[in-house]
JSON list of C-alpha atoms in Angstrom, two decimals:
[
{"chain": "J", "resi": 13, "resn": "UNK", "atom": "CA", "xyz": [68.35, 103.53, 163.56]},
{"chain": "J", "resi": 14, "resn": "UNK", "atom": "CA", "xyz": [67.12, 107.00, 164.37]},
{"chain": "J", "resi": 15, "resn": "UNK", "atom": "CA", "xyz": [64.09, 106.76, 162.11]},
{"chain": "J", "resi": 16, "resn": "UNK", "atom": "CA", "xyz": [62.18, 104.28, 159.98]},
{"chain": "J", "resi": 17, "resn": "UNK", "atom": "CA", "xyz": [63.65, 101.61, 157.78]},
{"chain": "J", "resi": 18, "resn": "UNK", "atom": "CA", "xyz": [61.81, 101.27, 154.48]},
{"chain": "J", "resi": 19, "resn": "UNK", "atom": "CA", "xyz": [61.89, 98.84, 151.59]},
{"chain": "J", "resi": 20, "resn": "UNK", "atom": "CA", "xyz": [60.63, 100.63, 148.49]},
{"chain": "J", "resi": 21, "resn": "UNK", "atom": "CA", "xyz": [59.25, 99.06, 145.32]},
{"chain": "J", "resi": 22, "resn": "UNK", "atom": "CA", "xyz": [59.25, 101.61, 142.53]},
{"chain": "J", "resi": 23, "resn": "UNK", "atom": "CA", "xyz": [58.71, 99.18, 139.68]},
{"chain": "J", "resi": 24, "resn": "UNK", "atom": "CA", "xyz": [55.14, 98.43, 138.68]},
{"chain": "J", "resi": 25, "resn": "UNK", "atom": "CA", "xyz": [51.98, 100.47, 138.91]},
{"chain": "J", "resi": 26, "resn": "UNK", "atom": "CA", "xyz": [51.65, 100.68, 142.71]},
{"chain": "J", "resi": 27, "resn": "UNK", "atom": "CA", "xyz": [54.86, 101.36, 144.67]},
{"chain": "J", "resi": 28, "resn": "UNK", "atom": "CA", "xyz": [54.77, 100.05, 148.23]},
{"chain": "J", "resi": 29, "resn": "UNK", "atom": "CA", "xyz": [56.87, 100.44, 151.34]},
{"chain": "J", "resi": 30, "resn": "UNK", "atom": "CA", "xyz": [57.39, 98.37, 154.47]},
{"chain": "J", "resi": 31, "resn": "UNK", "atom": "CA", "xyz": [58.71, 100.24, 157.50]},
{"chain": "J", "resi": 32, "resn": "UNK", "atom": "CA", "xyz": [59.32, 99.70, 161.21]},
{"chain": "J", "resi": 33, "resn": "UNK", "atom": "CA", "xyz": [57.44, 102.31, 163.25]},
{"chain": "J", "resi": 34, "resn": "UNK", "atom": "CA", "xyz": [59.98, 104.37, 165.19]},
{"chain": "J", "resi": 35, "resn": "UNK", "atom": "CA", "xyz": [57.73, 105.10, 168.21]},
{"chain": "J", "resi": 36, "resn": "UNK", "atom": "CA", "xyz": [57.62, 101.56, 169.55]},
{"chain": "J", "resi": 37, "resn": "UNK", "atom": "CA", "xyz": [59.59, 99.42, 167.10]},
{"chain": "J", "resi": 38, "resn": "UNK", "atom": "CA", "xyz": [56.87, 96.77, 167.12]},
{"chain": "J", "resi": 39, "resn": "UNK", "atom": "CA", "xyz": [54.99, 97.49, 163.91]},
{"chain": "J", "resi": 40, "resn": "UNK", "atom": "CA", "xyz": [55.26, 96.97, 160.17]},
{"chain": "J", "resi": 41, "resn": "UNK", "atom": "CA", "xyz": [53.10, 99.14, 157.94]},
{"chain": "J", "resi": 42, "resn": "UNK", "atom": "CA", "xyz": [52.13, 98.78, 154.30]},
{"chain": "J", "resi": 43, "resn": "UNK", "atom": "CA", "xyz": [51.59, 102.05, 152.42]},
{"chain": "J", "resi": 44, "resn": "UNK", "atom": "CA", "xyz": [50.25, 102.79, 148.97]},
{"chain": "J", "resi": 45, "resn": "UNK", "atom": "CA", "xyz": [51.85, 105.14, 146.46]},
{"chain": "J", "resi": 46, "resn": "UNK", "atom": "CA", "xyz": [49.83, 108.08, 147.84]},
{"chain": "J", "resi": 47, "resn": "UNK", "atom": "CA", "xyz": [51.39, 107.71, 151.26]},
{"chain": "J", "resi": 48, "resn": "UNK", "atom": "CA", "xyz": [48.28, 106.19, 152.81]},
{"chain": "J", "resi": 49, "resn": "UNK", "atom": "CA", "xyz": [48.69, 103.61, 155.56]},
{"chain": "J", "resi": 50, "resn": "UNK", "atom": "CA", "xyz": [46.57, 100.68, 154.37]},
{"chain": "J", "resi": 51, "resn": "UNK", "atom": "CA", "xyz": [47.72, 97.78, 156.57]},
{"chain": "J", "resi": 52, "resn": "UNK", "atom": "CA", "xyz": [49.40, 97.60, 159.97]},
{"chain": "J", "resi": 53, "resn": "UNK", "atom": "CA", "xyz": [51.05, 94.51, 161.44]},
{"chain": "J", "resi": 54, "resn": "UNK", "atom": "CA", "xyz": [51.99, 95.08, 165.05]},
{"chain": "J", "resi": 55, "resn": "UNK", "atom": "CA", "xyz": [52.57, 93.55, 168.46]},
{"chain": "J", "resi": 56, "resn": "UNK", "atom": "CA", "xyz": [51.59, 95.31, 171.67]},
{"chain": "J", "resi": 57, "resn": "UNK", "atom": "CA", "xyz": [53.85, 93.14, 173.78]},
{"chain": "J", "resi": 58, "resn": "UNK", "atom": "CA", "xyz": [51.12, 90.59, 174.44]},
{"chain": "J", "resi": 59, "resn": "UNK", "atom": "CA", "xyz": [49.15, 90.00, 171.24]},
{"chain": "J", "resi": 60, "resn": "UNK", "atom": "CA", "xyz": [49.91, 90.16, 167.51]},
{"chain": "J", "resi": 61, "resn": "UNK", "atom": "CA", "xyz": [47.49, 92.12, 165.30]},
{"chain": "J", "resi": 62, "resn": "UNK", "atom": "CA", "xyz": [46.68, 92.56, 161.62]},
{"chain": "J", "resi": 63, "resn": "UNK", "atom": "CA", "xyz": [44.93, 95.93, 161.35]},
{"chain": "J", "resi": 64, "resn": "UNK", "atom": "CA", "xyz": [43.29, 97.83, 158.47]},
{"chain": "J", "resi": 65, "resn": "UNK", "atom": "CA", "xyz": [41.92, 100.69, 160.60]},
{"chain": "J", "resi": 66, "resn": "UNK", "atom": "CA", "xyz": [44.75, 103.17, 160.12]},
{"chain": "J", "resi": 67, "resn": "UNK", "atom": "CA", "xyz": [44.50, 106.17, 157.80]},
{"chain": "J", "resi": 68, "resn": "UNK", "atom": "CA", "xyz": [42.92, 105.27, 154.46]},
{"chain": "J", "resi": 69, "resn": "UNK", "atom": "CA", "xyz": [42.38, 101.70, 155.55]},
{"chain": "J", "resi": 70, "resn": "UNK", "atom": "CA", "xyz": [39.58, 102.69, 157.93]},
{"chain": "J", "resi": 71, "resn": "UNK", "atom": "CA", "xyz": [36.32, 100.94, 157.11]},
{"chain": "J", "resi": 72, "resn": "UNK", "atom": "CA", "xyz": [37.92, 98.52, 154.67]},
{"chain": "J", "resi": 73, "resn": "UNK", "atom": "CA", "xyz": [37.51, 94.76, 155.15]},
{"chain": "J", "resi": 74, "resn": "UNK", "atom": "CA", "xyz": [40.44, 92.39, 155.48]},
{"chain": "J", "resi": 75, "resn": "UNK", "atom": "CA", "xyz": [40.38, 89.83, 152.67]},
{"chain": "J", "resi": 76, "resn": "UNK", "atom": "CA", "xyz": [42.52, 86.70, 152.77]},
{"chain": "J", "resi": 77, "resn": "UNK", "atom": "CA", "xyz": [43.11, 85.02, 149.43]},
{"chain": "J", "resi": 78, "resn": "UNK", "atom": "CA", "xyz": [44.88, 81.93, 148.18]},
{"chain": "J", "resi": 79, "resn": "UNK", "atom": "CA", "xyz": [45.79, 81.59, 144.50]},
{"chain": "J", "resi": 80, "resn": "UNK", "atom": "CA", "xyz": [43.81, 84.82, 143.88]},
{"chain": "J", "resi": 81, "resn": "UNK", "atom": "CA", "xyz": [40.64, 83.22, 145.31]},
{"chain": "J", "resi": 82, "resn": "UNK", "atom": "CA", "xyz": [39.06, 84.79, 148.39]},
{"chain": "J", "resi": 83, "resn": "UNK", "atom": "CA", "xyz": [39.01, 82.33, 151.28]},
{"chain": "J", "resi": 84, "resn": "UNK", "atom": "CA", "xyz": [38.03, 84.64, 154.16]},
{"chain": "J", "resi": 85, "resn": "UNK", "atom": "CA", "xyz": [36.60, 88.15, 154.47]},
{"chain": "J", "resi": 86, "resn": "UNK", "atom": "CA", "xyz": [36.61, 90.04, 157.79]},
{"chain": "J", "resi": 87, "resn": "UNK", "atom": "CA", "xyz": [34.53, 93.23, 157.78]},
{"chain": "J", "resi": 88, "resn": "UNK", "atom": "CA", "xyz": [34.38, 96.13, 160.23]},
{"chain": "J", "resi": 89, "resn": "UNK", "atom": "CA", "xyz": [31.13, 94.83, 161.76]},
{"chain": "J", "resi": 90, "resn": "UNK", "atom": "CA", "xyz": [33.04, 91.82, 163.16]},
{"chain": "J", "resi": 91, "resn": "UNK", "atom": "CA", "xyz": [31.55, 89.47, 160.58]},
{"chain": "J", "resi": 92, "resn": "UNK", "atom": "CA", "xyz": [33.65, 86.65, 159.15]},
{"chain": "J", "resi": 93, "resn": "UNK", "atom": "CA", "xyz": [32.65, 85.14, 155.80]},
{"chain": "J", "resi": 94, "resn": "UNK", "atom": "CA", "xyz": [34.30, 81.93, 154.65]},
{"chain": "J", "resi": 95, "resn": "UNK", "atom": "CA", "xyz": [34.03, 81.05, 150.96]},
{"chain": "J", "resi": 96, "resn": "UNK", "atom": "CA", "xyz": [34.39, 77.32, 151.55]},
{"chain": "J", "resi": 97, "resn": "UNK", "atom": "CA", "xyz": [34.18, 74.70, 154.26]},
{"chain": "J", "resi": 98, "resn": "UNK", "atom": "CA", "xyz": [35.44, 75.32, 157.79]},
{"chain": "J", "resi": 99, "resn": "UNK", "atom": "CA", "xyz": [37.21, 72.39, 159.45]},
{"chain": "J", "resi": 100, "resn": "UNK", "atom": "CA", "xyz": [38.41, 72.07, 163.05]},
{"chain": "J", "resi": 101, "resn": "UNK", "atom": "CA", "xyz": [40.96, 69.28, 163.53]},
{"chain": "J", "resi": 102, "resn": "UNK", "atom": "CA", "xyz": [41.10, 69.80, 167.30]},
{"chain": "J", "resi": 103, "resn": "UNK", "atom": "CA", "xyz": [39.53, 71.71, 170.14]},
{"chain": "J", "resi": 104, "resn": "UNK", "atom": "CA", "xyz": [35.93, 72.94, 169.98]},
{"chain": "J", "resi": 105, "resn": "UNK", "atom": "CA", "xyz": [33.84, 75.74, 168.50]},
{"chain": "J", "resi": 106, "resn": "UNK", "atom": "CA", "xyz": [32.66, 78.30, 171.06]},
{"chain": "J", "resi": 107, "resn": "UNK", "atom": "CA", "xyz": [29.85, 80.76, 170.25]},
{"chain": "J", "resi": 108, "resn": "UNK", "atom": "CA", "xyz": [29.08, 83.70, 172.55]},
{"chain": "J", "resi": 109, "resn": "UNK", "atom": "CA", "xyz": [27.00, 86.77, 171.74]},
{"chain": "J", "resi": 110, "resn": "UNK", "atom": "CA", "xyz": [27.73, 88.65, 174.97]},
{"chain": "J", "resi": 111, "resn": "UNK", "atom": "CA", "xyz": [31.29, 87.55, 175.68]},
{"chain": "J", "resi": 112, "resn": "UNK", "atom": "CA", "xyz": [30.18, 84.98, 178.28]},
{"chain": "J", "resi": 113, "resn": "UNK", "atom": "CA", "xyz": [27.85, 82.00, 178.66]},
{"chain": "J", "resi": 114, "resn": "UNK", "atom": "CA", "xyz": [29.22, 80.48, 175.47]},
{"chain": "J", "resi": 115, "resn": "UNK", "atom": "CA", "xyz": [27.57, 77.61, 173.65]},
{"chain": "J", "resi": 116, "resn": "UNK", "atom": "CA", "xyz": [30.04, 75.00, 172.43]},
{"chain": "J", "resi": 117, "resn": "UNK", "atom": "CA", "xyz": [30.17, 72.36, 169.71]},
{"chain": "J", "resi": 118, "resn": "UNK", "atom": "CA", "xyz": [32.57, 69.51, 170.47]},
{"chain": "J", "resi": 119, "resn": "UNK", "atom": "CA", "xyz": [33.34, 66.42, 168.38]},
{"chain": "J", "resi": 120, "resn": "UNK", "atom": "CA", "xyz": [34.73, 63.35, 170.12]},
{"chain": "J", "resi": 121, "resn": "UNK", "atom": "CA", "xyz": [37.13, 60.85, 168.57]},
{"chain": "J", "resi": 122, "resn": "UNK", "atom": "CA", "xyz": [34.16, 58.54, 167.99]},
{"chain": "J", "resi": 123, "resn": "UNK", "atom": "CA", "xyz": [32.54, 61.08, 165.67]},
{"chain": "J", "resi": 124, "resn": "UNK", "atom": "CA", "xyz": [29.99, 62.16, 168.29]},
{"chain": "J", "resi": 125, "resn": "UNK", "atom": "CA", "xyz": [28.95, 65.83, 168.15]},
{"chain": "J", "resi": 126, "resn": "UNK", "atom": "CA", "xyz": [27.94, 67.39, 171.48]},
{"chain": "J", "resi": 127, "resn": "UNK", "atom": "CA", "xyz": [26.18, 70.78, 171.60]},
{"chain": "J", "resi": 128, "resn": "UNK", "atom": "CA", "xyz": [26.33, 72.35, 175.08]},
{"chain": "J", "resi": 129, "resn": "UNK", "atom": "CA", "xyz": [24.72, 75.50, 176.44]},
{"chain": "J", "resi": 130, "resn": "UNK", "atom": "CA", "xyz": [24.28, 76.94, 179.95]},
{"chain": "J", "resi": 131, "resn": "UNK", "atom": "CA", "xyz": [20.62, 77.68, 179.17]},
{"chain": "J", "resi": 132, "resn": "UNK", "atom": "CA", "xyz": [18.05, 76.62, 176.57]},
{"chain": "J", "resi": 133, "resn": "UNK", "atom": "CA", "xyz": [18.87, 75.35, 173.08]},
{"chain": "J", "resi": 134, "resn": "UNK", "atom": "CA", "xyz": [16.24, 76.68, 170.68]},
{"chain": "J", "resi": 135, "resn": "UNK", "atom": "CA", "xyz": [15.58, 75.25, 167.21]},
{"chain": "J", "resi": 136, "resn": "UNK", "atom": "CA", "xyz": [13.68, 77.86, 165.22]},
{"chain": "J", "resi": 137, "resn": "UNK", "atom": "CA", "xyz": [12.89, 77.05, 161.59]},
{"chain": "J", "resi": 138, "resn": "UNK", "atom": "CA", "xyz": [10.66, 78.91, 159.14]},
{"chain": "J", "resi": 139, "resn": "UNK", "atom": "CA", "xyz": [9.79, 75.49, 157.71]},
{"chain": "J", "resi": 140, "resn": "UNK", "atom": "CA", "xyz": [10.02, 71.96, 159.15]},
{"chain": "J", "resi": 141, "resn": "UNK", "atom": "CA", "xyz": [12.45, 70.60, 161.73]},
{"chain": "J", "resi": 142, "resn": "UNK", "atom": "CA", "xyz": [13.61, 67.16, 160.63]},
{"chain": "J", "resi": 143, "resn": "UNK", "atom": "CA", "xyz": [15.21, 64.62, 163.01]},
{"chain": "J", "resi": 144, "resn": "UNK", "atom": "CA", "xyz": [16.84, 61.90, 160.92]},
{"chain": "J", "resi": 145, "resn": "UNK", "atom": "CA", "xyz": [18.34, 59.17, 163.10]},
{"chain": "J", "resi": 146, "resn": "UNK", "atom": "CA", "xyz": [20.03, 56.37, 161.16]},
{"chain": "J", "resi": 147, "resn": "UNK", "atom": "CA", "xyz": [20.29, 54.34, 164.37]},
{"chain": "J", "resi": 148, "resn": "UNK", "atom": "CA", "xyz": [16.46, 54.28, 164.65]},
{"chain": "J", "resi": 149, "resn": "UNK", "atom": "CA", "xyz": [16.40, 55.87, 168.13]},
{"chain": "J", "resi": 150, "resn": "UNK", "atom": "CA", "xyz": [15.75, 59.45, 169.29]},
{"chain": "J", "resi": 151, "resn": "UNK", "atom": "CA", "xyz": [16.69, 59.42, 172.97]},
{"chain": "J", "resi": 152, "resn": "UNK", "atom": "CA", "xyz": [15.72, 61.78, 175.79]},
{"chain": "J", "resi": 153, "resn": "UNK", "atom": "CA", "xyz": [18.06, 62.15, 178.77]},
{"chain": "J", "resi": 154, "resn": "UNK", "atom": "CA", "xyz": [18.53, 64.13, 181.99]},
{"chain": "J", "resi": 155, "resn": "UNK", "atom": "CA", "xyz": [22.08, 64.26, 183.40]},
{"chain": "J", "resi": 156, "resn": "UNK", "atom": "CA", "xyz": [23.06, 61.48, 180.96]},
{"chain": "J", "resi": 157, "resn": "UNK", "atom": "CA", "xyz": [20.27, 59.17, 182.23]},
{"chain": "J", "resi": 158, "resn": "UNK", "atom": "CA", "xyz": [17.80, 58.09, 179.53]},
{"chain": "J", "resi": 159, "resn": "UNK", "atom": "CA", "xyz": [14.16, 58.35, 180.56]},
{"chain": "J", "resi": 160, "resn": "UNK", "atom": "CA", "xyz": [12.47, 57.87, 177.18]},
{"chain": "J", "resi": 161, "resn": "UNK", "atom": "CA", "xyz": [12.92, 57.47, 173.46]},
{"chain": "J", "resi": 162, "resn": "UNK", "atom": "CA", "xyz": [11.18, 57.38, 170.12]},
{"chain": "J", "resi": 163, "resn": "UNK", "atom": "CA", "xyz": [12.10, 54.33, 168.09]},
{"chain": "J", "resi": 164, "resn": "UNK", "atom": "CA", "xyz": [11.64, 53.00, 164.60]},
{"chain": "J", "resi": 165, "resn": "UNK", "atom": "CA", "xyz": [10.64, 49.45, 165.58]},
{"chain": "J", "resi": 166, "resn": "UNK", "atom": "CA", "xyz": [10.65, 47.51, 162.28]},
{"chain": "J", "resi": 167, "resn": "UNK", "atom": "CA", "xyz": [8.71, 50.37, 160.68]},
{"chain": "J", "resi": 168, "resn": "UNK", "atom": "CA", "xyz": [6.36, 50.87, 163.63]},
{"chain": "J", "resi": 169, "resn": "UNK", "atom": "CA", "xyz": [6.54, 54.11, 165.63]},
{"chain": "J", "resi": 170, "resn": "UNK", "atom": "CA", "xyz": [7.35, 53.07, 169.21]},
{"chain": "J", "resi": 171, "resn": "UNK", "atom": "CA", "xyz": [7.28, 55.30, 172.31]},
{"chain": "J", "resi": 172, "resn": "UNK", "atom": "CA", "xyz": [9.40, 53.95, 175.15]},
{"chain": "J", "resi": 173, "resn": "UNK", "atom": "CA", "xyz": [9.53, 54.73, 178.85]},
{"chain": "J", "resi": 174, "resn": "UNK", "atom": "CA", "xyz": [13.16, 53.72, 179.46]},
{"chain": "J", "resi": 175, "resn": "UNK", "atom": "CA", "xyz": [13.25, 53.72, 183.28]},
{"chain": "J", "resi": 176, "resn": "UNK", "atom": "CA", "xyz": [12.03, 50.52, 184.89]},
{"chain": "J", "resi": 177, "resn": "UNK", "atom": "CA", "xyz": [8.36, 50.59, 186.00]},
{"chain": "J", "resi": 178, "resn": "UNK", "atom": "CA", "xyz": [7.94, 54.27, 185.09]},
{"chain": "J", "resi": 179, "resn": "UNK", "atom": "CA", "xyz": [4.71, 55.16, 183.33]},
{"chain": "J", "resi": 180, "resn": "UNK", "atom": "CA", "xyz": [3.86, 57.02, 180.14]},
{"chain": "J", "resi": 181, "resn": "UNK", "atom": "CA", "xyz": [1.57, 59.96, 180.86]},
{"chain": "J", "resi": 182, "resn": "UNK", "atom": "CA", "xyz": [-0.49, 61.96, 178.37]},
{"chain": "J", "resi": 183, "resn": "UNK", "atom": "CA", "xyz": [-1.01, 65.39, 179.90]},
{"chain": "J", "resi": 184, "resn": "UNK", "atom": "CA", "xyz": [-2.79, 68.52, 178.72]},
{"chain": "J", "resi": 185, "resn": "UNK", "atom": "CA", "xyz": [-4.16, 71.92, 179.72]},
{"chain": "J", "resi": 186, "resn": "UNK", "atom": "CA", "xyz": [-7.83, 71.87, 180.74]},
{"chain": "J", "resi": 187, "resn": "UNK", "atom": "CA", "xyz": [-9.03, 75.42, 181.42]},
{"chain": "J", "resi": 188, "resn": "UNK", "atom": "CA", "xyz": [-5.67, 76.45, 182.83]},
{"chain": "J", "resi": 189, "resn": "UNK", "atom": "CA", "xyz": [-5.15, 73.30, 184.91]},
{"chain": "J", "resi": 190, "resn": "UNK", "atom": "CA", "xyz": [-2.82, 70.44, 184.05]},
{"chain": "J", "resi": 191, "resn": "UNK", "atom": "CA", "xyz": [-4.58, 67.08, 183.82]},
{"chain": "J", "resi": 192, "resn": "UNK", "atom": "CA", "xyz": [-3.43, 63.55, 183.06]},
{"chain": "J", "resi": 193, "resn": "UNK", "atom": "CA", "xyz": [-5.78, 62.35, 180.33]},
{"chain": "J", "resi": 194, "resn": "UNK", "atom": "CA", "xyz": [-4.24, 58.88, 180.05]},
{"chain": "J", "resi": 195, "resn": "UNK", "atom": "CA", "xyz": [-1.78, 56.91, 182.15]},
{"chain": "J", "resi": 196, "resn": "UNK", "atom": "CA", "xyz": [-0.09, 53.75, 180.91]},
{"chain": "J", "resi": 197, "resn": "UNK", "atom": "CA", "xyz": [1.16, 51.86, 183.97]},
{"chain": "J", "resi": 198, "resn": "UNK", "atom": "CA", "xyz": [4.36, 50.01, 183.01]},
{"chain": "J", "resi": 199, "resn": "UNK", "atom": "CA", "xyz": [4.66, 48.32, 186.40]},
{"chain": "J", "resi": 200, "resn": "UNK", "atom": "CA", "xyz": [1.26, 46.67, 185.77]},
{"chain": "J", "resi": 201, "resn": "UNK", "atom": "CA", "xyz": [1.86, 45.41, 182.26]},
{"chain": "J", "resi": 202, "resn": "UNK", "atom": "CA", "xyz": [0.65, 48.61, 180.61]},
{"chain": "J", "resi": 203, "resn": "UNK", "atom": "CA", "xyz": [-2.72, 49.08, 182.32]},
{"chain": "J", "resi": 204, "resn": "UNK", "atom": "CA", "xyz": [-4.43, 52.11, 180.75]},
{"chain": "J", "resi": 205, "resn": "UNK", "atom": "CA", "xyz": [-6.24, 54.54, 183.04]},
{"chain": "J", "resi": 206, "resn": "UNK", "atom": "CA", "xyz": [-8.33, 57.26, 181.38]},
{"chain": "J", "resi": 207, "resn": "UNK", "atom": "CA", "xyz": [-9.15, 60.37, 183.39]},
{"chain": "J", "resi": 208, "resn": "UNK", "atom": "CA", "xyz": [-12.64, 60.72, 181.92]},
{"chain": "J", "resi": 209, "resn": "UNK", "atom": "CA", "xyz": [-15.12, 59.30, 179.44]},
{"chain": "J", "resi": 210, "resn": "UNK", "atom": "CA", "xyz": [-13.92, 57.12, 176.58]},
{"chain": "J", "resi": 211, "resn": "UNK", "atom": "CA", "xyz": [-15.88, 57.72, 173.39]},
{"chain": "J", "resi": 212, "resn": "UNK", "atom": "CA", "xyz": [-15.95, 55.17, 170.59]},
{"chain": "J", "resi": 213, "resn": "UNK", "atom": "CA", "xyz": [-17.40, 56.56, 167.37]},
{"chain": "J", "resi": 214, "resn": "UNK", "atom": "CA", "xyz": [-17.60, 53.19, 165.62]},
{"chain": "J", "resi": 215, "resn": "UNK", "atom": "CA", "xyz": [-16.71, 49.59, 166.19]},
{"chain": "J", "resi": 216, "resn": "UNK", "atom": "CA", "xyz": [-16.70, 48.17, 169.68]},
{"chain": "J", "resi": 217, "resn": "UNK", "atom": "CA", "xyz": [-14.69, 47.72, 172.85]},
{"chain": "J", "resi": 218, "resn": "UNK", "atom": "CA", "xyz": [-13.62, 44.13, 173.50]},
{"chain": "J", "resi": 219, "resn": "UNK", "atom": "CA", "xyz": [-12.92, 42.87, 177.01]},
{"chain": "J", "resi": 220, "resn": "UNK", "atom": "CA", "xyz": [-10.64, 39.89, 177.58]},
{"chain": "J", "resi": 221, "resn": "UNK", "atom": "CA", "xyz": [-9.80, 38.00, 180.76]},
{"chain": "J", "resi": 222, "resn": "UNK", "atom": "CA", "xyz": [-6.32, 37.19, 179.51]},
{"chain": "J", "resi": 223, "resn": "UNK", "atom": "CA", "xyz": [-7.16, 33.62, 178.57]}
]
């Protein structure tokens, strides 16, 4: 065809037309009854696009509905708003603010969720941060090797040093210098070594010879 091919709908309150753009033959445009291009479906030879930025469509969001109910809104600030739940049945979710160094959320077939980032992961809450572990353990690892954990031990709060014969150290900042206030030596049955004076406000200190 030398020009465009249109399908006109004159019945109803808003006539519409679908046409193939003559310049490249790769687009379909939706027009309103005032001749304004409101939606452009096109392919640049590599990617397929749905575009509302032509003519009178500029600045308008793209709204996807099902059964007249909005499921997804895409605005011109690159924000996507879902009205309901978002489910991924495969792959992973990648989040990147600068186009690189993406953080990813991946779910394994065992129902394990892994959050990965090339730098820090920051939890910032205006209220509390709650860690609720139904398995009773909150584990700390480096390169998949566990070095410690917090455990609900029959209702008692237990602090574990997971690596054999490695100690538990209580450290702090004393005038700008790091000190070890208390060392619990796991290779010696839990011998406690205090860095300085031990004050007892009431009661007493009992000494046993192990008998």
